[in-house]
mmCIF file of C-alpha atoms and ligand atoms in Angstrom:
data_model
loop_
_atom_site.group_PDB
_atom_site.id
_atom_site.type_symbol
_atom_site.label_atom_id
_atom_site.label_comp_id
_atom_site.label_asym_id
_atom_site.label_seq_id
_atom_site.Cartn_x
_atom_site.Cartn_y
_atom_site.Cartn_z
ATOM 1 C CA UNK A 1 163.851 105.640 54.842
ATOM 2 C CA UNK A 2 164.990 107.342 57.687
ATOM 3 C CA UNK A 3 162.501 109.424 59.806
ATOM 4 C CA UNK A 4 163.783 111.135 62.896
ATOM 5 C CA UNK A 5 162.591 110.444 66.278
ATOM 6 C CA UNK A 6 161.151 114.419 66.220
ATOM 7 C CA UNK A 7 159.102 113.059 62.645
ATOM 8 C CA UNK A 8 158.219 110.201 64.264
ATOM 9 C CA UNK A 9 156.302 112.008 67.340
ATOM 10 C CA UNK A 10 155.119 114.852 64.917
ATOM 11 C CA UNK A 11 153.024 112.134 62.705
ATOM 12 C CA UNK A 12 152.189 110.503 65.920
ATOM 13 C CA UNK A 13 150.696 113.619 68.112
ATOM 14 C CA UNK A 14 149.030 114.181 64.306
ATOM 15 C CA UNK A 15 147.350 110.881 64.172
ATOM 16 C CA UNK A 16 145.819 111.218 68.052
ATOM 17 C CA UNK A 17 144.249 114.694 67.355
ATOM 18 C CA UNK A 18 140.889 113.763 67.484
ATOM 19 C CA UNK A 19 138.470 115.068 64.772
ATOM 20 C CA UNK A 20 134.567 115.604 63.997
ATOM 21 C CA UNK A 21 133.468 116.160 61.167
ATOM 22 C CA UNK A 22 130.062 115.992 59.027
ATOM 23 C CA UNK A 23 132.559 115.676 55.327
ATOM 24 C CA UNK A 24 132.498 111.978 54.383
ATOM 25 C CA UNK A 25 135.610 110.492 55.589
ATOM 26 C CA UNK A 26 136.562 106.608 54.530
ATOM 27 C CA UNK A 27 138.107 104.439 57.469
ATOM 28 C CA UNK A 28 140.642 102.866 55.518
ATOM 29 C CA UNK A 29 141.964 106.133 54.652
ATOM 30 C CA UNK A 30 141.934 107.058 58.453
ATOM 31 C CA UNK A 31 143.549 104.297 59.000
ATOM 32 C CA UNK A 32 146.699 105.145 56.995
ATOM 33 C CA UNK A 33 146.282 109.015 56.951
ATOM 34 C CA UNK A 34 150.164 110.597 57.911
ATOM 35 C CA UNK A 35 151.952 107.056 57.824
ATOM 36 C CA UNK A 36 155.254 106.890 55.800
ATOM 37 C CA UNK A 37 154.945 104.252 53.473
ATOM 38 C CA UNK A 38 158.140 103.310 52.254
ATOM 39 C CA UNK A 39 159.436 103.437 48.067
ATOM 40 C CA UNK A 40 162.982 102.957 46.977
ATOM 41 C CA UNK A 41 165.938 102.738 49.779
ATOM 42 C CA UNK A 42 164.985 106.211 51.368
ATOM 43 C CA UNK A 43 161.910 107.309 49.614
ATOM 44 C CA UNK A 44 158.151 108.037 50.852
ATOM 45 C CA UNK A 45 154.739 108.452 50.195
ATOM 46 C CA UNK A 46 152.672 109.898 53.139
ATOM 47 C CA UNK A 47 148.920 110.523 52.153
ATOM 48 C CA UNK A 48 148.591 113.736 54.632
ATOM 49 C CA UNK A 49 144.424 114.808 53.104
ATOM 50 C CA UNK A 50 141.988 113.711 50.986
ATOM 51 C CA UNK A 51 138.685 115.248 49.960
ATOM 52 C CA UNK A 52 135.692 112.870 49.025
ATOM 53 C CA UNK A 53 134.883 109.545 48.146
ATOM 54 C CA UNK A 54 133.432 107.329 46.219
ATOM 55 C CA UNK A 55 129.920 108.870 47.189
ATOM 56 C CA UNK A 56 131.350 112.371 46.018
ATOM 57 C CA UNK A 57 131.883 111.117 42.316
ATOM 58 C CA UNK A 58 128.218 109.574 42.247
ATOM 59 C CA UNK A 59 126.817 112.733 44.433
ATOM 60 C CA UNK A 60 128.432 115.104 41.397
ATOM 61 C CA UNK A 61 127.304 112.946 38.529
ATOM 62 C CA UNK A 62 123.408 113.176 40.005
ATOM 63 C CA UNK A 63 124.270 116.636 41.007
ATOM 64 C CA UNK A 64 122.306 115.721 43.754
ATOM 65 C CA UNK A 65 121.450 118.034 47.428
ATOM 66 C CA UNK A 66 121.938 114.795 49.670
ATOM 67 C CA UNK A 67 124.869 112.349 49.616
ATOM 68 C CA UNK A 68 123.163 111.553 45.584
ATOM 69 C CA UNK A 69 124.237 107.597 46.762
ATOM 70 C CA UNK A 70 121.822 104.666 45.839
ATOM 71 C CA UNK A 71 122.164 100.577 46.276
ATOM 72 C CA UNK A 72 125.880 100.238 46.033
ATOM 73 C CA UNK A 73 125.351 98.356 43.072
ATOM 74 C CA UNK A 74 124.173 101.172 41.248
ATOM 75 C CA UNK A 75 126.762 103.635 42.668
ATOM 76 C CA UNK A 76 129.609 100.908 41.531
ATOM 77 C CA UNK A 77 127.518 101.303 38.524
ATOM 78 C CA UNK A 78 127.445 104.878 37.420
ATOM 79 C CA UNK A 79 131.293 104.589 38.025
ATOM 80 C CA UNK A 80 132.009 101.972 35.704
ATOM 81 C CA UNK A 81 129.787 104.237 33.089
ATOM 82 C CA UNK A 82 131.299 107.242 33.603
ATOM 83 C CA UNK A 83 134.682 105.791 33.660
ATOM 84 C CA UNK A 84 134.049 103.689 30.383
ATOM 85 C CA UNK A 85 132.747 107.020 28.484
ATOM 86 C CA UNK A 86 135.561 109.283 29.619
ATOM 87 C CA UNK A 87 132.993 111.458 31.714
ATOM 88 C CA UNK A 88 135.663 112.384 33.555
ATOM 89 C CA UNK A 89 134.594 115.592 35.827
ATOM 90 C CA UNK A 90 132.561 113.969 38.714
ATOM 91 C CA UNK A 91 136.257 112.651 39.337
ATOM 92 C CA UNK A 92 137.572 115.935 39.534
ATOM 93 C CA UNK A 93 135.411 116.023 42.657
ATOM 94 C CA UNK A 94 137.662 114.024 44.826
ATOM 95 C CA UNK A 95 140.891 115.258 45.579
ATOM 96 C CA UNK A 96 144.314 114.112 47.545
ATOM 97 C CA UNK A 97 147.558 114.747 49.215
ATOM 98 C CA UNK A 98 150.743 113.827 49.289
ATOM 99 C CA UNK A 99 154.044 114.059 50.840
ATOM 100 C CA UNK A 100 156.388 112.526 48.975
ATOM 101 C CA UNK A 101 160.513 111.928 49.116
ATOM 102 C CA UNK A 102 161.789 110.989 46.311
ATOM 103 C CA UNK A 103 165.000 110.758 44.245
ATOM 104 C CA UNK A 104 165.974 113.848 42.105
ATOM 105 C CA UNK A 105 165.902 112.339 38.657
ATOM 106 C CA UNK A 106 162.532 111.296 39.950
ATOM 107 C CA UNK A 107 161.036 114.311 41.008
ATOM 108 C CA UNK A 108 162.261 115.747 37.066
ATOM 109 C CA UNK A 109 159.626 113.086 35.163
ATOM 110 C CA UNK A 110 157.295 113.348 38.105
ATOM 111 C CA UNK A 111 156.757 117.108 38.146
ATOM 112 C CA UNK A 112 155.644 116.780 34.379
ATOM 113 C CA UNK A 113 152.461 116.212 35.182
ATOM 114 C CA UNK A 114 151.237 119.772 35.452
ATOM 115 C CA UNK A 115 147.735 119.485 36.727
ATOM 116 C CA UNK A 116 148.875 118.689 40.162
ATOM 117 C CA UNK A 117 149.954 121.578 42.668
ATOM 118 C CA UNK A 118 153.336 121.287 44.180
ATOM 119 C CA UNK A 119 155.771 122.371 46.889
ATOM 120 C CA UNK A 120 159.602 121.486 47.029
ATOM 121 C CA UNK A 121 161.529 121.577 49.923
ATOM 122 C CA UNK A 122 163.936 124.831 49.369
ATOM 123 C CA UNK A 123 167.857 123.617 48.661
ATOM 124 C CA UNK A 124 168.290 127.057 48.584
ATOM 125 C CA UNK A 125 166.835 127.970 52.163
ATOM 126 C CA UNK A 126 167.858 124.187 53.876
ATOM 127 C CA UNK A 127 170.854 122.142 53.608
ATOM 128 C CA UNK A 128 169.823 118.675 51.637
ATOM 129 C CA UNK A 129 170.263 115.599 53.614
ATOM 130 C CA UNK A 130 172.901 112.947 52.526
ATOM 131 C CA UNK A 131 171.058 110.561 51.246
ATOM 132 C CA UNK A 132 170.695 109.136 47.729
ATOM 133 C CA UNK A 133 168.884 106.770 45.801
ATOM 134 C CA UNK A 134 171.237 103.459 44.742
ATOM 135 C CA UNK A 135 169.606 100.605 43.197
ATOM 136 C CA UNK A 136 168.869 97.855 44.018
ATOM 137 C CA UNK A 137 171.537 94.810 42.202
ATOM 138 C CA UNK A 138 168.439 93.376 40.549
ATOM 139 C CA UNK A 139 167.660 96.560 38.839
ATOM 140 C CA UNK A 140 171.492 97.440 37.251
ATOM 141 C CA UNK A 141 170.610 96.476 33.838
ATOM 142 C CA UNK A 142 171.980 97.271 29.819
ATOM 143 C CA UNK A 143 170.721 99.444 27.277
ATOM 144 C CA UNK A 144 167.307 97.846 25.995
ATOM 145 C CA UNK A 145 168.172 96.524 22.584
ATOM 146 C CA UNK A 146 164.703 97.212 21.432
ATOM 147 C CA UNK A 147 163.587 100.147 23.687
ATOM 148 C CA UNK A 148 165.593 103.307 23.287
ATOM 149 C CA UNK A 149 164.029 104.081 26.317
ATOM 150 C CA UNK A 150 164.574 101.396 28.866
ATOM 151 C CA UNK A 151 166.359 98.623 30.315
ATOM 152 C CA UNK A 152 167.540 95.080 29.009
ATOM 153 C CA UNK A 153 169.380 92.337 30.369
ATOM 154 C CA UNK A 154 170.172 92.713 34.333
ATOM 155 C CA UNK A 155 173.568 92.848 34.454
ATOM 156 C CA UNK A 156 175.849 89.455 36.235
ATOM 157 C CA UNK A 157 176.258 90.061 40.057
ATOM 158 C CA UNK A 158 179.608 90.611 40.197
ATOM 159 C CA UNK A 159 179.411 93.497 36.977
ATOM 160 C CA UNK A 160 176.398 95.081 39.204
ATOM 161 C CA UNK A 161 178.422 95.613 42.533
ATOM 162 C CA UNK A 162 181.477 97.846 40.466
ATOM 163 C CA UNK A 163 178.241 99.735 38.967
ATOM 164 C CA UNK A 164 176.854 100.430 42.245
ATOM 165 C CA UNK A 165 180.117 101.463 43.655
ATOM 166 C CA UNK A 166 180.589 104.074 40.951
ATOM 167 C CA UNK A 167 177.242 105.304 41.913
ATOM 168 C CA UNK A 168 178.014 105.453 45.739
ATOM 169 C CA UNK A 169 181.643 107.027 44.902
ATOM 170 C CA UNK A 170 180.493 109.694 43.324
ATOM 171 C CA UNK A 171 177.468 110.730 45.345
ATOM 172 C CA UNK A 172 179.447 110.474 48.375
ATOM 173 C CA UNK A 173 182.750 112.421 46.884
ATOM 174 C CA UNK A 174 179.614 115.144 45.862
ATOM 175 C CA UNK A 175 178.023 115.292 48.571
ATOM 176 C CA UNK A 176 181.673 115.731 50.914
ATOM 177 C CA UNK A 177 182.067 118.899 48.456
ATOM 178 C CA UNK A 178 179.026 119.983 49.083
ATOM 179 C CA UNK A 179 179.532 120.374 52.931
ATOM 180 C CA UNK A 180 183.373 121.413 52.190
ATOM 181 C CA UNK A 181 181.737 124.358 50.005
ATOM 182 C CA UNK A 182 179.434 125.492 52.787
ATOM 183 C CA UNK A 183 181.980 125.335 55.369
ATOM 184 C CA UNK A 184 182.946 128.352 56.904
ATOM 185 C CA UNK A 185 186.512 127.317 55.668
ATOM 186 C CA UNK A 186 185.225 127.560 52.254
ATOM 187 C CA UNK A 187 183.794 130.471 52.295
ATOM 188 C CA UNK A 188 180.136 129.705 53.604
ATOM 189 C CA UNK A 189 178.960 129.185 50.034
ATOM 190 C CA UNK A 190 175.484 130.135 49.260
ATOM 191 C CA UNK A 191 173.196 126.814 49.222
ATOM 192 C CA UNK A 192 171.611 127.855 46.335
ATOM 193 C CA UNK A 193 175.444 127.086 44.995
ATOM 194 C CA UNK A 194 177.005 124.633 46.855
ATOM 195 C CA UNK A 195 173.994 122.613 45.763
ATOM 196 C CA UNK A 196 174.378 122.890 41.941
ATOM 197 C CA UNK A 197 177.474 119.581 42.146
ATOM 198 C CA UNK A 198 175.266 117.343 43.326
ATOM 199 C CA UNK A 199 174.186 114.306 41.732
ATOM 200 C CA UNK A 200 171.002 113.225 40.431
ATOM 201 C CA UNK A 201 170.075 110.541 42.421
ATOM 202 C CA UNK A 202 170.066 112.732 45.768
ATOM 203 C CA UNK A 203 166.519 113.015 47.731
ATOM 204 C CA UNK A 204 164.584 115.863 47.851
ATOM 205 C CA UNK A 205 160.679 115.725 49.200
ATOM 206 C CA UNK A 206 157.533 118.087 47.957
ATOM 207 C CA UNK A 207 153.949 118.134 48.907
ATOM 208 C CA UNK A 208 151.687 116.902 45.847
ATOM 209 C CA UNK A 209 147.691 117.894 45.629
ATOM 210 C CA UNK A 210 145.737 116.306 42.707
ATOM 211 C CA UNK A 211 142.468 115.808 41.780
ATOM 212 C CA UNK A 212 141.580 111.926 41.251
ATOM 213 C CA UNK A 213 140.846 112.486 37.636
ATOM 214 C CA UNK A 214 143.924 113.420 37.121
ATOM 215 C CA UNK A 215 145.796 111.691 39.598
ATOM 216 C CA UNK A 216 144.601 108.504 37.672
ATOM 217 C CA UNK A 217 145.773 109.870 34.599
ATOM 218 C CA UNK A 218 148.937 110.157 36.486
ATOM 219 C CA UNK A 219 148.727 106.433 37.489
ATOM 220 C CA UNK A 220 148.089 105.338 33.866
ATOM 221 C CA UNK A 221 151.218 106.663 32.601
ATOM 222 C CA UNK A 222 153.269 105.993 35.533
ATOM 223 C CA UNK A 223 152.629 102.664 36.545
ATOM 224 C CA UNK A 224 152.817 101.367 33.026
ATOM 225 C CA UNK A 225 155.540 98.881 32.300
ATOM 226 C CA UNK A 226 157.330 101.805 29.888
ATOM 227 C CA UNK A 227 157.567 104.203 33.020
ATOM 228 C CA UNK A 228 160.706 104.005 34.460
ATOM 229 C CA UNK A 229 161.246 101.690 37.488
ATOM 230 C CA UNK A 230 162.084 104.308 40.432
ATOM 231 C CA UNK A 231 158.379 106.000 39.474
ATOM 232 C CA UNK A 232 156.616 102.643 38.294
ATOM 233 C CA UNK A 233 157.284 101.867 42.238
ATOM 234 C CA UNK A 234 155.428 105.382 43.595
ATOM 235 C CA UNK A 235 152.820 104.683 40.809
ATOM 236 C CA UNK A 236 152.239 100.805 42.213
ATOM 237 C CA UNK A 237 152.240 101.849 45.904
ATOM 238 C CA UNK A 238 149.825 104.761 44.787
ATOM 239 C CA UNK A 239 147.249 102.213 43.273
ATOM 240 C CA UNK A 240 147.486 100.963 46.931
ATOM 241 C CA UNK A 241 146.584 103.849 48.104
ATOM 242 C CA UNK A 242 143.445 104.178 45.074
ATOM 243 C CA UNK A 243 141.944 101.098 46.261
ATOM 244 C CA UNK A 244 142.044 102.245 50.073
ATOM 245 C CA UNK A 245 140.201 105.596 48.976
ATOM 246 C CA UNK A 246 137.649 105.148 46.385
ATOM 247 C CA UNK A 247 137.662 100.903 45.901
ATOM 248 C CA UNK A 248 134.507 101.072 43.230
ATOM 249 C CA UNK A 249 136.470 103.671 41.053
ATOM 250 C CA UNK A 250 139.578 101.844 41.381
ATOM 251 C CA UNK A 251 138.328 98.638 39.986
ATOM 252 C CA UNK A 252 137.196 100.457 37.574
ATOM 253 C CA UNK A 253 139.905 102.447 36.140
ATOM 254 C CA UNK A 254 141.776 98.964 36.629
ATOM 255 C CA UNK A 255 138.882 97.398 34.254
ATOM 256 C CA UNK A 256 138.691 100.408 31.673
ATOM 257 C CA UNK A 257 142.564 101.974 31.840
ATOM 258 C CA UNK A 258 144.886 100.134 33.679
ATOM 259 C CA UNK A 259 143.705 96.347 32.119
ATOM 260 C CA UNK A 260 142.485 98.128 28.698
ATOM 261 C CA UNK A 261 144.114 98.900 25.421
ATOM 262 C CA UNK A 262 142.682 101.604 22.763
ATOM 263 C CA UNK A 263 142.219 99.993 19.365
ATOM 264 C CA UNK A 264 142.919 102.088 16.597
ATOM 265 C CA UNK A 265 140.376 102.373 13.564
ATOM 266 C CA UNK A 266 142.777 100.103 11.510
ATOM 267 C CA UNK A 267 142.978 97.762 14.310
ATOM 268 C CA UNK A 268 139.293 97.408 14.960
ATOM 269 C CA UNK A 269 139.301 96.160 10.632
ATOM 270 C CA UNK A 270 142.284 93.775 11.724
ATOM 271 C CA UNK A 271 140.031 92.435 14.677
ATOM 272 C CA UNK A 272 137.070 92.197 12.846
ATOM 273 C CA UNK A 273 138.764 90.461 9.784
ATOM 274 C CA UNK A 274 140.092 88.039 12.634
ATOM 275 C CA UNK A 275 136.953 87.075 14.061
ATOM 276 C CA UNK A 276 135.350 86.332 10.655
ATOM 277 C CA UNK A 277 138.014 83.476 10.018
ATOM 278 C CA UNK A 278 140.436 85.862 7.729
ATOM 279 C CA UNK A 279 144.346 85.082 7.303
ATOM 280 C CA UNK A 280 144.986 88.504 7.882
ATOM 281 C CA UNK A 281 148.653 89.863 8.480
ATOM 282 C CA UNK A 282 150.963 92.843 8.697
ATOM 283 C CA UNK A 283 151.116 93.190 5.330
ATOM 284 C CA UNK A 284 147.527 93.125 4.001
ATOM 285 C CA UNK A 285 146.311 94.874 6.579
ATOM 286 C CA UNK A 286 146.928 98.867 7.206
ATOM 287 C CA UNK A 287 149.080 98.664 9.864
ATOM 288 C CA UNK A 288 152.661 99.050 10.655
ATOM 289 C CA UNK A 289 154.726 96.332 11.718
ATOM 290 C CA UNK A 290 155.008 98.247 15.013
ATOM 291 C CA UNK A 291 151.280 98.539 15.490
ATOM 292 C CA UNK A 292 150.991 95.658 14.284
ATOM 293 C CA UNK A 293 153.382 93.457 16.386
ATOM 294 C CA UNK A 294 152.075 95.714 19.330
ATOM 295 C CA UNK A 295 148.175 94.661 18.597
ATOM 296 C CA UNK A 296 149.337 90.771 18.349
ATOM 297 C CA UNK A 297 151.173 91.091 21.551
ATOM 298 C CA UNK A 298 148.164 92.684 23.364
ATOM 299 C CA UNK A 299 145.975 89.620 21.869
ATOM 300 C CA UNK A 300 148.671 87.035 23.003
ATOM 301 C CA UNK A 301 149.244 86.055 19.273
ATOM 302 C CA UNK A 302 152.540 85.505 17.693
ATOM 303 C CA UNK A 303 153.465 88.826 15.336
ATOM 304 C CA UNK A 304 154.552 86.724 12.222
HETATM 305 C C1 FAD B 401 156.905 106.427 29.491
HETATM 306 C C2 FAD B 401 157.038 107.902 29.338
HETATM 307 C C3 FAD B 401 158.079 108.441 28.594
HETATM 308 C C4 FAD B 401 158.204 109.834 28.440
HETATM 309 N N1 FAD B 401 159.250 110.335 27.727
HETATM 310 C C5 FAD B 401 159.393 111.678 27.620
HETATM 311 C C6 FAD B 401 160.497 112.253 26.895
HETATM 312 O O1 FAD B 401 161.323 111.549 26.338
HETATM 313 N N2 FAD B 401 160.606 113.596 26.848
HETATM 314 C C7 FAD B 401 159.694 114.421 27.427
HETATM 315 O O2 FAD B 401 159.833 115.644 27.335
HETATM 316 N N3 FAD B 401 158.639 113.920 28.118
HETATM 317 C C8 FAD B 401 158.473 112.588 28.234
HETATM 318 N N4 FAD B 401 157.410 112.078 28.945
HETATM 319 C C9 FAD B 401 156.486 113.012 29.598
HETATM 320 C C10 FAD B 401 155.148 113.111 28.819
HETATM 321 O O3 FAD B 401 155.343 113.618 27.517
HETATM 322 C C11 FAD B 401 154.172 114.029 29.596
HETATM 323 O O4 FAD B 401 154.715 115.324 29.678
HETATM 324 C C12 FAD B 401 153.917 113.529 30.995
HETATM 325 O O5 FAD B 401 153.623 112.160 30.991
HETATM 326 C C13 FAD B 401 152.741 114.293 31.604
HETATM 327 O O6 FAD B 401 151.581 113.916 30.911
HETATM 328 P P1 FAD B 401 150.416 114.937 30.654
HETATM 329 O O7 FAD B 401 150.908 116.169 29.957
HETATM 330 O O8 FAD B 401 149.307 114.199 29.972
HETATM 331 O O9 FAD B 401 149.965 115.270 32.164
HETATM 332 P P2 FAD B 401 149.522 116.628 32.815
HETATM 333 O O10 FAD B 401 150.548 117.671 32.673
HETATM 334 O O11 FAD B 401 149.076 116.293 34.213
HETATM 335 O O12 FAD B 401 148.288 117.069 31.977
HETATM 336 C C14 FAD B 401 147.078 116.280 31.980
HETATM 337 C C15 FAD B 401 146.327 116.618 30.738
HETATM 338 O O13 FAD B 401 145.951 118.011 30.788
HETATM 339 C C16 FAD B 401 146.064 118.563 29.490
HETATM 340 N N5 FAD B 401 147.072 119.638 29.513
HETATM 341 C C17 FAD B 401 147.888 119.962 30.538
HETATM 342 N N6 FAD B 401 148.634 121.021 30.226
HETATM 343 C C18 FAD B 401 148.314 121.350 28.967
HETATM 344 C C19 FAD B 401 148.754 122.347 28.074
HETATM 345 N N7 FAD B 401 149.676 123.234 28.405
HETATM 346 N N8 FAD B 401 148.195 122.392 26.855
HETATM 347 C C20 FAD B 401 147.253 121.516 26.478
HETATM 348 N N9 FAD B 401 146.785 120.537 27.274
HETATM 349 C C21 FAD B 401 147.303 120.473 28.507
HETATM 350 C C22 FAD B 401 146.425 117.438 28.534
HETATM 351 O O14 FAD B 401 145.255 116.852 28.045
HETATM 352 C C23 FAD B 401 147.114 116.465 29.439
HETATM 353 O O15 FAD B 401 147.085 115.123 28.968
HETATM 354 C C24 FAD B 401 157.257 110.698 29.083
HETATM 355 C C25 FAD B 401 156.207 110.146 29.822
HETATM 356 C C26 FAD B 401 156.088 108.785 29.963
HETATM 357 C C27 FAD B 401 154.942 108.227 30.783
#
């Protein structure tokens, strides 16, 4: 990641404004509010607000006209219950933001998640830096045999470098075009044109305000081993970030989402049919073999 000395003072002179204020504020959030903390080979996450805390979920579940907080054992609690049952809107109480830099083909999964608000940085109004996402060796991998979606084998050493120079080739011979096509020589392209070559693992950066229910919801999906790798590493650092800023409901949605698994109806038979001694398998049972070697893996039995 590479901040500028002028970035560098602006987060700084942010950081030593002095505030008062009678809004509950958490010290570990303080502590870390504006600071870069680095994802990928150029990437960012910057937490630059937050609203609430874990007092503001408990406050809105006892709609109460003080700070609604008890013994913290019965704060930590009402957040396990309410995350358990799904009660979901005292969570909507709290909310966050972000600046984030991120790779392209990134930012294109990320900005699926709708119930988030967001602001790009204009390609159109600024030239884009040259920088671009290349992975590390350890992550150059094959086609997952058995996930259409994902990655298999990592791929030998040697194998790895020629991928990564194909990747660094063509960004670079892109990017060169890019500046040839907004030359003056060239014609002083448009941006919003000169832009449209370049490849998908350039950088671009957005500010990204969610509420926590759904920013966990977020988390869920995105820090799950199926999420890709270059968001499964926002996601983790993110968690980071969850723990800092609310740490009862983050050991909770690591206890009832992030640890759990949802049983279907014909699983909960298979399970019970388990426990009372039954030889049950795939085929007796209701399941598919998908579901079904998915529900053995989950209980750390072998599928046949
Ligand atoms: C591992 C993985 C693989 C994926 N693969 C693909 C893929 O191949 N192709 C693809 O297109 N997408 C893919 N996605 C994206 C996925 O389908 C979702 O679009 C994305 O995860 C955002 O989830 P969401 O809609 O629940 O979140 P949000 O948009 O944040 O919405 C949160 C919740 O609000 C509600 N909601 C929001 N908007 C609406 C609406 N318009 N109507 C009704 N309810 C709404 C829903 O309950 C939703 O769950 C993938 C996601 C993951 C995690």
């Amino acid at each position: 990641m590479a901040l500028t000395p002028e970035q560098r003072a602006e987060i700084a002179a942010q950081r030593n404004i002095p505030q008062q204020t009678s809004r509950p504020t958490v010290a570990a959030m303080e502590a870390l509010l504006f600071e870069p903390i680095d994802v990928l080979d150029h990437g960012f996450i910057r937490v630059v607000d937050y609203m609430g805390n874990d007092g503001a979920i408990v406050q809105a579940a006892r709609v109460s006209y003080g700070t609604g907080t008890r013994r913290v054992s019965e704060d930590a609690g009402l957040i396990r219950y309410l995350m358990r049952h799904r009660h979901s809107s005292p969570f909507e109480m709290c909310e966050i933001k972000f600046h984030i830099k991120l790779p392209l083909f990134v930012a294109r999964q990320w900005i699926r998640h709708r119930m988030a608000n967001v602001n790009e940085y204009s390609a159109r109004y600024s030239v884009l830096d040259k920088e671009f996402y290349l992975p590390d060796l350890s992550q150059i991998a094959t086609q997952s045999a058995t996930n259409n979606q994902g990655r298999g084998e990592v791929i030998n050493p040697v194998q790895a470098q020629e991928v990564l120079e194909i990747f660094r080739r063509d960004a670079t011979k892109c990017y060169q075009d890019y500046e040839e096509l907004l030359s003056p020589e060239q014609g002083s392209v448009a941006r919003e044109l000169a832009r449209i070559n370049l490849t998908l693992n350039m950088y671009t950066q957005w500010y990204w305000k969610i509420d926590l229910h759904n920013f966990m919801h977020f988390l869920a999906l995105r820090a799950d081993p199926h999420a890709q790798y270059e968001i499964r590493v926002y996601a983790e650092k993110m968690i980071e970030i969850l723990k800092a800023w609310v740490p009862h409901t983050a050991a909770a949605f690591e206890e009832y989402r992030l640890g759990a698994y949802n049983f279907s109806a014909g699983m909960l038979k298979v399970l019970r049919r388990l426990l009372e001694g039954e030889a049950v398998t795939q085929e007796n049972s209701s399941l598919t073999k998908r579901e079904w070697n998915e529900m053995m893996a989950v209980l750390g039995r072998s599928s046949s």
